[in-house]
mmCIF file of C-alpha atoms in Angstrom:
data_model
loop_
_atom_site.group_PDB
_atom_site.id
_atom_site.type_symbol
_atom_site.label_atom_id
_atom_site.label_comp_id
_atom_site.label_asym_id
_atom_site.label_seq_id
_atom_site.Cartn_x
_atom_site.Cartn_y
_atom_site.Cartn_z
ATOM 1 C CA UNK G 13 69.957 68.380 104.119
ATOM 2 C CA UNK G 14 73.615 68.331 105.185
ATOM 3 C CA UNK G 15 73.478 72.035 105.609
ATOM 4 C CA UNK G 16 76.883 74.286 104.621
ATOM 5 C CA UNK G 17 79.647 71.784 104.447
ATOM 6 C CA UNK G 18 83.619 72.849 104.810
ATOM 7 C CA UNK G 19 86.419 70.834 103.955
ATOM 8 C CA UNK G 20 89.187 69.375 105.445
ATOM 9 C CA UNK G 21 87.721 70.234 109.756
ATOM 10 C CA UNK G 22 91.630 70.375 110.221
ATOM 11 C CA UNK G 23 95.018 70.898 108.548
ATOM 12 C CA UNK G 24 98.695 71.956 109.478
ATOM 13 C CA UNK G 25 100.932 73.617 106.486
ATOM 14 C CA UNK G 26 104.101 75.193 106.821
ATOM 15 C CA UNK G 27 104.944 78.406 105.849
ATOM 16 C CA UNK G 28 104.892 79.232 102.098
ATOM 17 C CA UNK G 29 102.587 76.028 101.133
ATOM 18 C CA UNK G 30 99.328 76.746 99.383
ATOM 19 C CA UNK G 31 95.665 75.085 100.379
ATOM 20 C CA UNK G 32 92.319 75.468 99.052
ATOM 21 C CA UNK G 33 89.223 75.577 101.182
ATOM 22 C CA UNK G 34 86.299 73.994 100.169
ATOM 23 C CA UNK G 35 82.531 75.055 100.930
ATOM 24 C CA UNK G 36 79.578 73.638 99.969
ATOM 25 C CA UNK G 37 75.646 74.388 100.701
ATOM 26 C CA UNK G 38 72.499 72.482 99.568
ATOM 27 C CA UNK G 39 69.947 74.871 100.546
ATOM 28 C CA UNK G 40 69.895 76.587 97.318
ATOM 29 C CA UNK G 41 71.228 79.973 98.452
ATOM 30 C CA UNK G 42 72.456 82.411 96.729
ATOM 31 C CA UNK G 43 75.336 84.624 99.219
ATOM 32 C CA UNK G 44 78.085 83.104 100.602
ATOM 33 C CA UNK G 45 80.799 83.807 102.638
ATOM 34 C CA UNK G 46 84.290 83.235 104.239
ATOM 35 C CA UNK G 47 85.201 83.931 107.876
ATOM 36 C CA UNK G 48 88.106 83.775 109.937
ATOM 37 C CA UNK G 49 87.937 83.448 113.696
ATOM 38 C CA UNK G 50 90.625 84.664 115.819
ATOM 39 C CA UNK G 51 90.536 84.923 120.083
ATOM 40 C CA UNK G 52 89.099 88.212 121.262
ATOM 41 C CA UNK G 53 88.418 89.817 117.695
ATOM 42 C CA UNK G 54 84.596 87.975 116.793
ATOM 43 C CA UNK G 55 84.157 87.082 113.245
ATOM 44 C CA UNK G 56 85.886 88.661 110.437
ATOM 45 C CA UNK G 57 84.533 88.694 106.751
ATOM 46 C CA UNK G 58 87.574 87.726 104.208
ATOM 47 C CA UNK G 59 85.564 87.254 101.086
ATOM 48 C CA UNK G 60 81.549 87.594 99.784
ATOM 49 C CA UNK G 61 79.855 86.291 96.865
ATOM 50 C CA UNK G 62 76.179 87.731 96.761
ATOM 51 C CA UNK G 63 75.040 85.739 94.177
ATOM 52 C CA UNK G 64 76.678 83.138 91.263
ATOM 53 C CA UNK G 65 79.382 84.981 89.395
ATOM 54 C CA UNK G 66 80.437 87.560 91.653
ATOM 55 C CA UNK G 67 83.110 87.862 94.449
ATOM 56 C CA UNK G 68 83.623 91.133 96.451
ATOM 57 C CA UNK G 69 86.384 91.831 99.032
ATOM 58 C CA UNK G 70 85.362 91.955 103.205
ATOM 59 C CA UNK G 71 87.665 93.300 106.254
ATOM 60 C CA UNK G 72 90.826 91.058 105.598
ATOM 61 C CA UNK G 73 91.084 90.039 102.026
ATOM 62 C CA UNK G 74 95.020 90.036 101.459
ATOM 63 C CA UNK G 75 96.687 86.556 101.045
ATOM 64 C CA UNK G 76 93.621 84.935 100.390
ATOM 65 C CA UNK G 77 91.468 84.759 97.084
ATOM 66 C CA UNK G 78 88.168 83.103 96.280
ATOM 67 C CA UNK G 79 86.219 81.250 93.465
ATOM 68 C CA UNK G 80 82.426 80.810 93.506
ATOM 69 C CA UNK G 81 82.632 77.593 91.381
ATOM 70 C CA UNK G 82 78.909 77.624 90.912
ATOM 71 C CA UNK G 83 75.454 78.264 92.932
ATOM 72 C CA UNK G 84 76.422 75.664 95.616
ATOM 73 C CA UNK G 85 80.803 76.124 96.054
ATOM 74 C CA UNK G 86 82.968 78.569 96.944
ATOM 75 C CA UNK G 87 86.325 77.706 98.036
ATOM 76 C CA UNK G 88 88.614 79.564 99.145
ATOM 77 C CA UNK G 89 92.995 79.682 98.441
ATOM 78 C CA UNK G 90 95.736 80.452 100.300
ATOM 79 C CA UNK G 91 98.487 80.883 97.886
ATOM 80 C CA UNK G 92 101.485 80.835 100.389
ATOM 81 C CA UNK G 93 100.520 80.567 103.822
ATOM 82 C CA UNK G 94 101.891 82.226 106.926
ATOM 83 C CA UNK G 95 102.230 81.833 110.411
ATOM 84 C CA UNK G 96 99.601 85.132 110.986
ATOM 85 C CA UNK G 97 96.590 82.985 108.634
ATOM 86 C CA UNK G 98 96.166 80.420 111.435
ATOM 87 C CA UNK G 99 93.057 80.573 112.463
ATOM 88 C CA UNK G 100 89.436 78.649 111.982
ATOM 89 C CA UNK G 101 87.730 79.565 109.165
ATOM 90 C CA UNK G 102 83.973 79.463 108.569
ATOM 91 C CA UNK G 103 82.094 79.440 105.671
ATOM 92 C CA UNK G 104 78.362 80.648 105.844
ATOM 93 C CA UNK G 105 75.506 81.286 102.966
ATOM 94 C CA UNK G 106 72.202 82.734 102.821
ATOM 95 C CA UNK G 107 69.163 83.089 100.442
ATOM 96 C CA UNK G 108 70.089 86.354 99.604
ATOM 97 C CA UNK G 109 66.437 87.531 98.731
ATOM 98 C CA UNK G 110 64.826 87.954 101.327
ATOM 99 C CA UNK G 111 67.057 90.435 103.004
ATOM 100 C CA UNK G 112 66.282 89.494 106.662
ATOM 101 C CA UNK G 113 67.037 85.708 106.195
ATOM 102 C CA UNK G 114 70.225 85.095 108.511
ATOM 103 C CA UNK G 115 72.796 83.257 107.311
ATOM 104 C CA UNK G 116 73.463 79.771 108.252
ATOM 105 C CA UNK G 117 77.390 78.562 109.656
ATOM 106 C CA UNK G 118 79.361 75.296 108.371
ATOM 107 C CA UNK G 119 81.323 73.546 111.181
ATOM 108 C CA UNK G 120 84.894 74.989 110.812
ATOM 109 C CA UNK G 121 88.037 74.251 108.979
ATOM 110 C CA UNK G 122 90.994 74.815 111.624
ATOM 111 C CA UNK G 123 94.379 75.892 110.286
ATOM 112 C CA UNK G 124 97.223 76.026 111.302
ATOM 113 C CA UNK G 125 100.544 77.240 110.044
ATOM 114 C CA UNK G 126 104.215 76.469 111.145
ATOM 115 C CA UNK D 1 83.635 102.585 108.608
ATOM 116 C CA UNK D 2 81.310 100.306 109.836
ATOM 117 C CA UNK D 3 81.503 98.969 113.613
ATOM 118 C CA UNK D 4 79.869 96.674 116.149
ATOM 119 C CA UNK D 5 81.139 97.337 119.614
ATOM 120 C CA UNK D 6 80.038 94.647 122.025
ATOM 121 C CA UNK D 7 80.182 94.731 125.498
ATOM 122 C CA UNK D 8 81.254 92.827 128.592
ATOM 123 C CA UNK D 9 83.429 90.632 126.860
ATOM 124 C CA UNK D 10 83.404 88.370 129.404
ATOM 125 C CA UNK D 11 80.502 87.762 131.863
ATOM 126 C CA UNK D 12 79.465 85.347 134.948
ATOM 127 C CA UNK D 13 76.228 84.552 136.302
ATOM 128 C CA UNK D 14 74.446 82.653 139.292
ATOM 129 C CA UNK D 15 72.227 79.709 137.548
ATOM 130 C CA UNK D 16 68.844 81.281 137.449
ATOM 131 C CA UNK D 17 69.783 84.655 137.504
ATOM 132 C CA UNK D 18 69.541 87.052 134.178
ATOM 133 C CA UNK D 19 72.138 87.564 131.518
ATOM 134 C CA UNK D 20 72.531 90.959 129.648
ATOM 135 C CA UNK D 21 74.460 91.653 126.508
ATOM 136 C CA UNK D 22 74.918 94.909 124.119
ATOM 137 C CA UNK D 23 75.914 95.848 121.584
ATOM 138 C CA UNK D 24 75.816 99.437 119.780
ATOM 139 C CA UNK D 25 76.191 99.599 115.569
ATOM 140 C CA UNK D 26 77.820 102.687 113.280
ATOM 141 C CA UNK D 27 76.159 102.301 110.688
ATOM 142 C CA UNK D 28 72.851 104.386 110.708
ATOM 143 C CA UNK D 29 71.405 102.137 107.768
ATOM 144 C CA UNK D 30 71.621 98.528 109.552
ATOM 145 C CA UNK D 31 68.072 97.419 109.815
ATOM 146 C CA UNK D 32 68.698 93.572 110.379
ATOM 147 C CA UNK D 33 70.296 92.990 113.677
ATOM 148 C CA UNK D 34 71.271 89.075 114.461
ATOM 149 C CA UNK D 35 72.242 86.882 117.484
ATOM 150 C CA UNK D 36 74.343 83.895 117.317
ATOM 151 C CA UNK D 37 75.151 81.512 120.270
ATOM 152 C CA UNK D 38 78.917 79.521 119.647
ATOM 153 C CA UNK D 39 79.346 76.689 122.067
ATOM 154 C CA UNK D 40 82.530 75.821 122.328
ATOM 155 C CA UNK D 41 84.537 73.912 118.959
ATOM 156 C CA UNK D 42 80.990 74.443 117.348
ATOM 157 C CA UNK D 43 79.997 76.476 114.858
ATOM 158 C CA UNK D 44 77.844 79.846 115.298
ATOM 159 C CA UNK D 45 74.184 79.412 115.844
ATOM 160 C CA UNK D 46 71.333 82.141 115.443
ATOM 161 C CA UNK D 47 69.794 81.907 118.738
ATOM 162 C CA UNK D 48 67.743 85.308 117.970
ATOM 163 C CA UNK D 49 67.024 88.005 115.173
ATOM 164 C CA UNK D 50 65.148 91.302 115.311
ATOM 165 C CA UNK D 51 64.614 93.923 112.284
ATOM 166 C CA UNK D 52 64.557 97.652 112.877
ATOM 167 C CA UNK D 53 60.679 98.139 112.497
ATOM 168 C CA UNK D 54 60.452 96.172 116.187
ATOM 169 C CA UNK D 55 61.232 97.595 119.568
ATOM 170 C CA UNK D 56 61.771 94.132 121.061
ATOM 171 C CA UNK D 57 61.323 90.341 120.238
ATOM 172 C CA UNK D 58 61.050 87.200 122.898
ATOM 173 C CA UNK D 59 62.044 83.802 122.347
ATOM 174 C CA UNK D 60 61.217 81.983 125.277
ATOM 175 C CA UNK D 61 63.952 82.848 128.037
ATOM 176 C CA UNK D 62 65.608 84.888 125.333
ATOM 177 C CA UNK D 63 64.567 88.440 124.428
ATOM 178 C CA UNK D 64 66.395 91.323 122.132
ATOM 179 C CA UNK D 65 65.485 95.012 122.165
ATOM 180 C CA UNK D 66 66.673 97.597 119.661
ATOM 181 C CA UNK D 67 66.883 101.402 120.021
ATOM 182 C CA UNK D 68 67.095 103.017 116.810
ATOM 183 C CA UNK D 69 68.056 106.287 118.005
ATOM 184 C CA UNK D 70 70.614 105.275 120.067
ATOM 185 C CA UNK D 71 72.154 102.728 117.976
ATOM 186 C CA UNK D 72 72.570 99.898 120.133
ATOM 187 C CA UNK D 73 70.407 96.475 120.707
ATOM 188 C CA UNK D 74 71.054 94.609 123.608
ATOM 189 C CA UNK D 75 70.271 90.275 124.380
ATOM 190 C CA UNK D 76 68.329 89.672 127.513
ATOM 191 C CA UNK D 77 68.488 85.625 128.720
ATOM 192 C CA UNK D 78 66.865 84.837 131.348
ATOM 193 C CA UNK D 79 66.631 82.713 134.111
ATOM 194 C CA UNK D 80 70.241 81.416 132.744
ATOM 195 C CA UNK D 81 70.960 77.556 132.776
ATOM 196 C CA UNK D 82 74.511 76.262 132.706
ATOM 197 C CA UNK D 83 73.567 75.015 128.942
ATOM 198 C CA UNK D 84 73.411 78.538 128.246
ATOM 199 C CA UNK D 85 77.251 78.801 128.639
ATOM 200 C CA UNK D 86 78.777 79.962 125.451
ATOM 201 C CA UNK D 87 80.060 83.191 122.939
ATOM 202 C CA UNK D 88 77.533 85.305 122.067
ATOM 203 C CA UNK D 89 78.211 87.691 119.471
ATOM 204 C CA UNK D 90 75.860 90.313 117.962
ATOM 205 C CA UNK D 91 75.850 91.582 113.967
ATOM 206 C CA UNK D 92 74.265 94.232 112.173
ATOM 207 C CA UNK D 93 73.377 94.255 108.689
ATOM 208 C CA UNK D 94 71.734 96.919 105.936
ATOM 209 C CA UNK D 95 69.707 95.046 103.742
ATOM 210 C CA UNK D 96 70.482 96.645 100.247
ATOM 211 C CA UNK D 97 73.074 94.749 98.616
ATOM 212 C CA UNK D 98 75.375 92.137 99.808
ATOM 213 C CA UNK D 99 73.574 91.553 103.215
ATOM 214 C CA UNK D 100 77.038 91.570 104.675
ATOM 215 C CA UNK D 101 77.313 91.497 108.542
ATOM 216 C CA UNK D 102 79.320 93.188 111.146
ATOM 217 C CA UNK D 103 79.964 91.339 113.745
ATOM 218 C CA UNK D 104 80.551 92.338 117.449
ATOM 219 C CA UNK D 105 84.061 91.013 119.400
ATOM 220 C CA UNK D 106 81.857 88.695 121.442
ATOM 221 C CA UNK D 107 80.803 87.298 125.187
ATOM 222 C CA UNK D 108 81.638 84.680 126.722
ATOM 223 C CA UNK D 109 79.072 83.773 128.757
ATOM 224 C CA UNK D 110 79.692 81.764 131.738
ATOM 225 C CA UNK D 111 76.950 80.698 134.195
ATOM 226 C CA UNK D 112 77.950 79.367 137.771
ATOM 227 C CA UNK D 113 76.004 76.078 138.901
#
């Protein structure tokens, strides 16, 4: 089991380009989510999906949006980057029915924008 | 709203001495209180978890305790090895729901050879 995959690990844009994040799991779980990491403020929740079908807003939700493409994706878009959405970005899922399973981190996708 | 407040944010130790991180929640109804360990360029790891029906759980050199009342949980490590060098963050989480977390600023951890 590969885990939670994210794609690209890296990726420069410039200002005003658009990107899509990809995330992937293969542990069958059913809540995922999207992070952003920035120095000195811990991990920040951008987007949720508790389950197939449905996407909620976390902390810092504007300029980004999200699909859950089914049980095992959710990517998430920048539609027109800027300099202040450089960050790393982490994706994480978790069963979602037990409510005490923790959830489980992919490796980073590290953005940066000019 | 809801808040994790972490504390030192930074924090060096001799090797072999003890290592103590805490963290106090907002949110009276967070009953699911994590620890993850981020070494550096990696990606967060849950070192440690404890629920709110338990005073304290040990992992080895690793041990959390929770106080209800007070709303805080803290991470004890140890006998600290230099492999236990990283960011430590804490989260708190209700259970009903979206199991969504709140996580704590961080530690950075550093321990002295």
């Amino acid at each position: 089991n590969a885990g939670v995959t994210q794609t690209p690990k890296f990726q420069v844009l410039k200002t005003g380009q658009s990107m899509t994040l990809q995330c992937a799991q293969d542990m069958n779980h059913n809540s995922m989510y999207w992070y952003r990491q920035d120095p000195g403020m811990g991990l920040r929740l951008i987007y949720y999906s508790a389950s197939e079908g449905t996407t909620d807003k976390g902390e810092v939700p504007n300029g980004y949006n999200v699909s859950r493409l089914n049980k095992r994706e959710f990517s998430l878009r920048l539609e027109s980057a800027a300099p202040s959405q450089t960050s790393v970005y982490f994706c994480a899922s978790r069963r979602g029915q037990d409510p005490h399973q923790p959830q489980h981190f992919g490796d980073g996708t590290r953005l940066s924008i000019l | 709203g809801e808040n994790v407040e972490q504390h030192p944010s930074t924090l060096s130790v001799q090797e072999g001495d003890s290592a103590v991180i805490k963290c106090t929640y907002s949110d009276s109804a967070s009953n699911y209180f994590p620890w993850y360990k981020q070494e550096l360029g990696k990606r967060p790891q849950l070192i440690i978890d404890i629920r709110s029906n338990v005073g304290e759980k040990k992992d080895q050199r690793i041990a959390v305790t929770l106080n209800k009342t007070a709303k805080h949980f803290s991470l004890h490590i140890t006998e600290t090895q230099p492999e236990d060098s990283a960011v430590y963050f804490c989260a708190a989480s209700n259970t009903s729901g979206t199991y969504k977390y709140i996580f704590g600023t961080g530690t950075r951890l550093k321990v002295l050879a």
